[in-house]
Coordinates of C-alpha atoms and ligand atoms in Angstrom, one line a residue:
M670 CA -31.6 -68.9 19.4
A671 CA -29.0 -66.5 19.0
L672 CA -29.0 -64.2 15.9
K673 CA -25.9 -64.3 13.8
E674 CA -25.0 -60.6 12.9
A675 CA -24.3 -60.2 9.2
P676 CA -20.7 -58.9 8.6
L677 CA -20.4 -55.2 7.8
P678 CA -19.6 -54.4 4.1
A679 CA -16.2 -53.3 3.5
P680 CA -15.6 -49.6 3.3
Q681 CA -15.9 -48.2 -0.1
R682 CA -13.4 -45.7 -1.2
T683 CA -14.2 -42.9 -3.7
P684 CA -11.8 -43.5 -6.7
R685 CA -9.7 -40.6 -7.1
P686 CA -9.5 -38.7 -10.4
P687 CA -6.5 -39.3 -12.4
A688 CA -3.5 -37.3 -11.5
P689 CA -3.0 -34.1 -13.6
N690 CA 0.2 -33.9 -15.6
R691 CA 1.5 -31.0 -13.3
P692 CA 3.8 -30.4 -10.7
S693 CA 2.8 -31.6 -7.3
G694 CA 0.4 -29.3 -5.4
M695 CA -0.4 -27.3 -8.7
Q696 CA -4.2 -27.3 -9.0
R697 CA -4.5 -24.4 -11.5
K698 CA -4.2 -24.7 -15.4
D699 CA -4.7 -20.8 -16.1
A700 CA -2.0 -18.2 -16.4
W701 CA -1.8 -17.6 -12.5
W702 CA 1.8 -16.2 -12.8
I703 CA 0.6 -13.1 -14.5
Q704 CA -0.6 -11.3 -11.3
P705 CA 2.5 -12.1 -9.2
L706 CA 4.7 -11.1 -12.1
L707 CA 3.1 -8.0 -12.6
T708 CA 3.0 -7.4 -8.9
A709 CA 6.9 -7.9 -8.8
L710 CA 7.5 -5.6 -11.7
V711 CA 5.4 -2.6 -10.5
L712 CA 6.6 -2.9 -6.9
G713 CA 10.3 -3.5 -7.9
G714 CA 10.0 -0.5 -10.4
F715 CA 8.6 1.7 -7.6
A716 CA 11.4 0.6 -5.2
I717 CA 13.9 1.5 -7.8
Y718 CA 12.3 5.0 -8.7
A719 CA 11.7 6.0 -5.0
T720 CA 15.4 5.1 -4.3
W721 CA 16.7 7.0 -7.1
R722 CA 14.4 10.1 -6.5
T723 CA 15.3 9.9 -2.7
F724 CA 19.2 10.3 -3.5
E725 CA 18.8 12.9 -6.4
N726 CA 17.8 15.3 -3.8
A727 CA 16.8 17.9 -6.5
H728 CA 14.0 19.1 -8.9
Y729 CA 11.3 18.5 -6.1
R730 CA 9.7 21.9 -6.1
F731 CA 8.2 24.1 -8.7
G732 CA 6.2 27.3 -8.0
P733 CA 3.4 26.1 -5.5
Y734 CA 4.0 22.4 -6.2
L735 CA 6.1 20.3 -3.8
S736 CA 6.7 16.7 -4.6
P737 CA 5.1 14.3 -2.2
F738 CA 8.4 12.4 -2.0
Y739 CA 9.8 15.4 -0.3
S740 CA 7.0 16.7 1.8
P741 CA 7.2 18.1 4.5
E742 CA 10.3 19.7 3.3
I743 CA 13.0 19.4 6.1
V744 CA 16.3 21.0 4.9
T745 CA 19.1 20.6 7.5
G746 CA 22.0 21.1 5.2
W747 CA 23.9 18.0 6.9
K748 CA 26.5 16.6 4.7
V749 CA 28.0 13.2 4.7
F750 CA 31.1 12.7 2.7
G751 CA 30.5 15.8 0.7
W752 CA 26.8 14.7 -0.1
T753 CA 23.9 16.7 1.4
I754 CA 21.4 14.5 3.0
S755 CA 18.2 14.4 1.1
P756 CA 15.2 15.7 3.0
A757 CA 13.3 12.7 1.4
L758 CA 15.5 10.3 3.7
F759 CA 13.5 11.6 6.7
I760 CA 9.9 11.4 5.2
L761 CA 9.8 8.4 3.0
P762 CA 10.3 5.7 5.6
F763 CA 7.1 6.6 7.2
P764 CA 4.8 6.0 4.1
L765 CA 7.1 3.3 2.9
F766 CA 6.7 1.4 6.2
F767 CA 2.8 1.9 6.1
R768 CA 2.8 0.4 2.8
A769 CA 5.1 -2.5 3.4
T770 CA 3.2 -3.6 6.5
C771 CA -0.3 -3.0 4.8
Y772 CA -2.3 -6.3 5.0
Y773 CA -3.1 -6.0 1.2
Y774 CA 0.5 -5.2 0.2
R775 CA 1.7 -8.1 2.3
K776 CA -0.3 -10.7 0.4
A777 CA 0.9 -9.0 -3.0
Y778 CA 4.5 -9.0 -2.2
Y779 CA 4.7 -12.4 -0.4
R780 CA 3.2 -13.9 -3.4
A781 CA 5.2 -12.0 -6.1
F782 CA 8.8 -12.3 -4.3
F783 CA 8.6 -15.0 -1.8
W784 CA 6.2 -17.3 -3.9
D785 CA 4.7 -18.3 -0.4
P786 CA 2.5 -19.4 -2.2
P787 CA 2.5 -17.5 -5.6
A788 CA -1.3 -17.8 -5.9
C789 CA -4.4 -19.5 -4.7
G790 CA -4.0 -23.5 -5.7
V791 CA -0.4 -23.2 -6.4
S792 CA 2.0 -24.9 -4.0
E793 CA 5.0 -22.9 -2.3
V794 CA 8.2 -23.4 -3.9
A795 CA 10.5 -22.9 -0.8
S796 CA 10.6 -25.3 2.0
R797 CA 8.5 -24.2 5.1
R798 CA 11.3 -25.5 7.4
G799 CA 12.1 -22.8 10.0
Y800 CA 9.2 -20.7 8.9
S801 CA 8.0 -18.8 11.9
G802 CA 5.2 -16.5 10.0
E803 CA 5.2 -13.2 11.4
R804 CA 6.3 -14.1 14.9
E805 CA 10.0 -13.5 14.5
F806 CA 12.3 -10.7 13.1
P807 CA 11.8 -9.1 10.6
F808 CA 8.3 -10.0 9.7
V809 CA 7.3 -9.6 13.3
L810 CA 7.5 -5.9 12.5
Q811 CA 4.4 -6.3 10.4
N812 CA 2.5 -6.0 13.7
L813 CA 3.3 -2.4 14.0
H814 CA 1.1 -1.6 10.9
R815 CA -1.6 0.2 13.2
Y816 CA 1.3 2.6 14.3
A817 CA 2.3 3.0 11.1
F818 CA -1.2 4.2 10.4
Y819 CA -1.0 6.9 12.9
F820 CA 2.2 8.6 11.1
A821 CA 0.5 8.2 7.8
V822 CA -2.6 10.3 8.7
I823 CA 0.0 12.9 9.9
I824 CA 1.7 12.8 6.4
L825 CA -1.5 12.8 4.7
G826 CA -2.6 15.9 6.5
I827 CA 0.6 17.6 5.5
L828 CA 0.0 16.4 1.9
W829 CA -3.6 17.7 1.9
W830 CA -1.9 21.2 2.9
D831 CA 0.3 21.0 0.1
A832 CA -2.6 20.3 -2.3
L833 CA -4.3 23.5 -1.1
L834 CA -1.1 25.3 -1.5
A835 CA -1.0 23.9 -5.4
F836 CA -3.9 26.5 -6.0
D837 CA -1.9 29.4 -4.5
F838 CA -0.1 31.2 -7.4
H839 CA 1.8 34.2 -6.0
G840 CA -1.1 34.9 -3.1
K841 CA -3.9 34.4 -5.8
I842 CA -6.1 31.4 -6.3
G843 CA -5.4 29.8 -9.5
L844 CA -5.7 26.5 -11.3
G845 CA -3.0 24.6 -13.2
V846 CA -3.0 21.0 -14.4
G847 CA -0.6 20.4 -11.4
S848 CA -3.2 21.6 -9.0
L849 CA -5.5 18.8 -10.2
I850 CA -2.9 16.5 -10.2
F851 CA -2.0 17.3 -6.6
L852 CA -5.8 17.1 -5.8
A853 CA -6.3 13.8 -7.3
N854 CA -3.3 12.5 -5.5
V855 CA -4.4 13.5 -1.9
V856 CA -8.0 12.2 -2.7
L857 CA -6.7 8.7 -3.8
L858 CA -4.2 8.6 -0.8
S859 CA -7.3 9.2 1.6
L860 CA -9.3 6.6 0.1
Y861 CA -6.3 4.2 0.5
T862 CA -5.4 5.3 3.8
F863 CA -8.8 5.4 5.4
G864 CA -9.7 2.1 3.9
C865 CA -7.0 0.7 6.3
H866 CA -7.9 -2.7 8.1
A867 CA -6.3 -1.1 11.3
W868 CA -8.6 2.0 11.0
R869 CA -11.5 -0.1 10.5
H870 CA -10.9 -2.0 13.7
L871 CA -10.2 1.1 15.6
S872 CA -13.5 2.7 14.3
G873 CA -15.9 -0.2 15.1
G874 CA -13.7 -3.0 16.8
C875 CA -14.1 -4.3 20.3
M876 CA -17.9 -3.4 20.6
N877 CA -20.7 -5.6 21.6
C878 CA -23.5 -3.3 20.7
F879 CA -23.7 -1.1 17.9
S880 CA -27.0 0.7 18.8
C881 CA -26.8 1.1 22.7
S882 CA -25.7 4.7 22.8
G883 CA -25.2 7.6 20.3
A884 CA -21.4 7.1 20.4
A885 CA -21.9 3.6 19.4
K886 CA -24.3 4.5 16.7
T887 CA -21.8 7.1 15.3
R888 CA -18.9 4.5 15.5
H889 CA -21.1 1.9 13.6
S890 CA -21.8 4.6 10.7
L891 CA -18.1 5.4 10.7
W892 CA -17.3 1.6 10.5
E893 CA -19.7 1.1 7.6
R894 CA -17.9 3.7 5.6
V895 CA -14.6 2.5 6.2
T896 CA -15.7 -1.1 5.5
H897 CA -17.1 0.4 2.0
L898 CA -13.6 1.8 1.3
N899 CA -12.1 -1.4 2.7
E900 CA -13.8 -3.6 0.1
N901 CA -11.7 -1.9 -2.5
H902 CA -8.6 -1.5 -0.7
A903 CA -6.4 -3.2 -3.3
L904 CA -7.8 -0.8 -5.9
W905 CA -6.8 2.3 -3.8
A906 CA -3.6 0.9 -2.8
W907 CA -2.5 0.6 -6.5
L908 CA -4.1 3.9 -7.8
S909 CA -2.4 5.9 -4.9
L910 CA 0.9 4.3 -5.7
F911 CA 0.6 5.3 -9.2
S912 CA -0.8 8.9 -8.3
V913 CA 2.1 9.6 -6.0
V914 CA 4.6 8.7 -8.7
L915 CA 2.9 10.6 -11.4
T916 CA 2.8 13.8 -8.9
D917 CA 6.3 13.4 -8.4
L918 CA 7.1 12.9 -12.1
Y919 CA 5.0 15.9 -12.7
V920 CA 6.8 18.3 -10.5
R921 CA 10.3 16.8 -11.5
G922 CA 9.3 17.5 -15.3
L923 CA 8.4 21.0 -14.5
A924 CA 11.5 21.8 -12.4
T925 CA 13.8 20.4 -15.0
G926 CA 12.0 22.3 -17.7
A927 CA 11.0 19.0 -19.8
I928 CA 7.2 20.2 -19.6
H929 CA 5.2 23.3 -18.7
D930 CA 2.3 23.6 -16.4
I931 CA -1.0 24.4 -18.2
R932 CA -2.7 27.3 -16.3
I933 CA -6.5 26.8 -16.7
F934 CA -7.0 30.3 -14.9
Ligands
FES1332 S1 -4.3 -2.5 5.7 FE1 -3.7 -1.6 3.9 S2 -3.1 0.3 4.7 FE2 -3.8 -0.7 6.5

């Protein structure tokens, strides 16, 4: 006698929780907008300040101190419509491009300015139609970050030289508050630059074995140090941004006579 199969029970669906009284796609109740707002204010303020200082073309040197916005000082004397071209125009594009293509800053300003999305768990505002990520101009330029890193290292070397010169007062070693500010600035810039994702890849990427040779072990130990810096990349990104502005403001304050450098010895 053939056995009759029992009918399968109808699939059960887990009941959905009631829809929250928030816009579609929004899953957060906290003040998620504070972070993108602060980012927009700080980065927007920096862009305005850097542009103004570039075109001011004055008050960038005092004694042994040379503003990082104008270093290395390239003076051509070229004039356009009676305006002497600022040396900062030749320098700033390199560190600015390095920051603009930085993996961390990309996340920060995509969220702050494009709201794409503005935070985790918050839906995008703009339509994604036609969105091509970083495969088309202008965002495809983000892929040049590793080349920007090479230029950033050269500029960093020059800024280290400036920081050493900040201890040279008319041929004698001295120490002013400015010397300490210059030193703190290059240290923070180094922590930011050498925590770069591109540098992390260069130091330890494309390897199958970290212990197979002396060179591989050296690369592994370098990679570990870079990884350590990279874990706090966002912190160094912000601190070094503030220190560059503070250093420039300090030199400008001295050059305009608004403040005086305190000599410790
Ligand atoms: S990823 Fe931030 S500087 Fe390279």
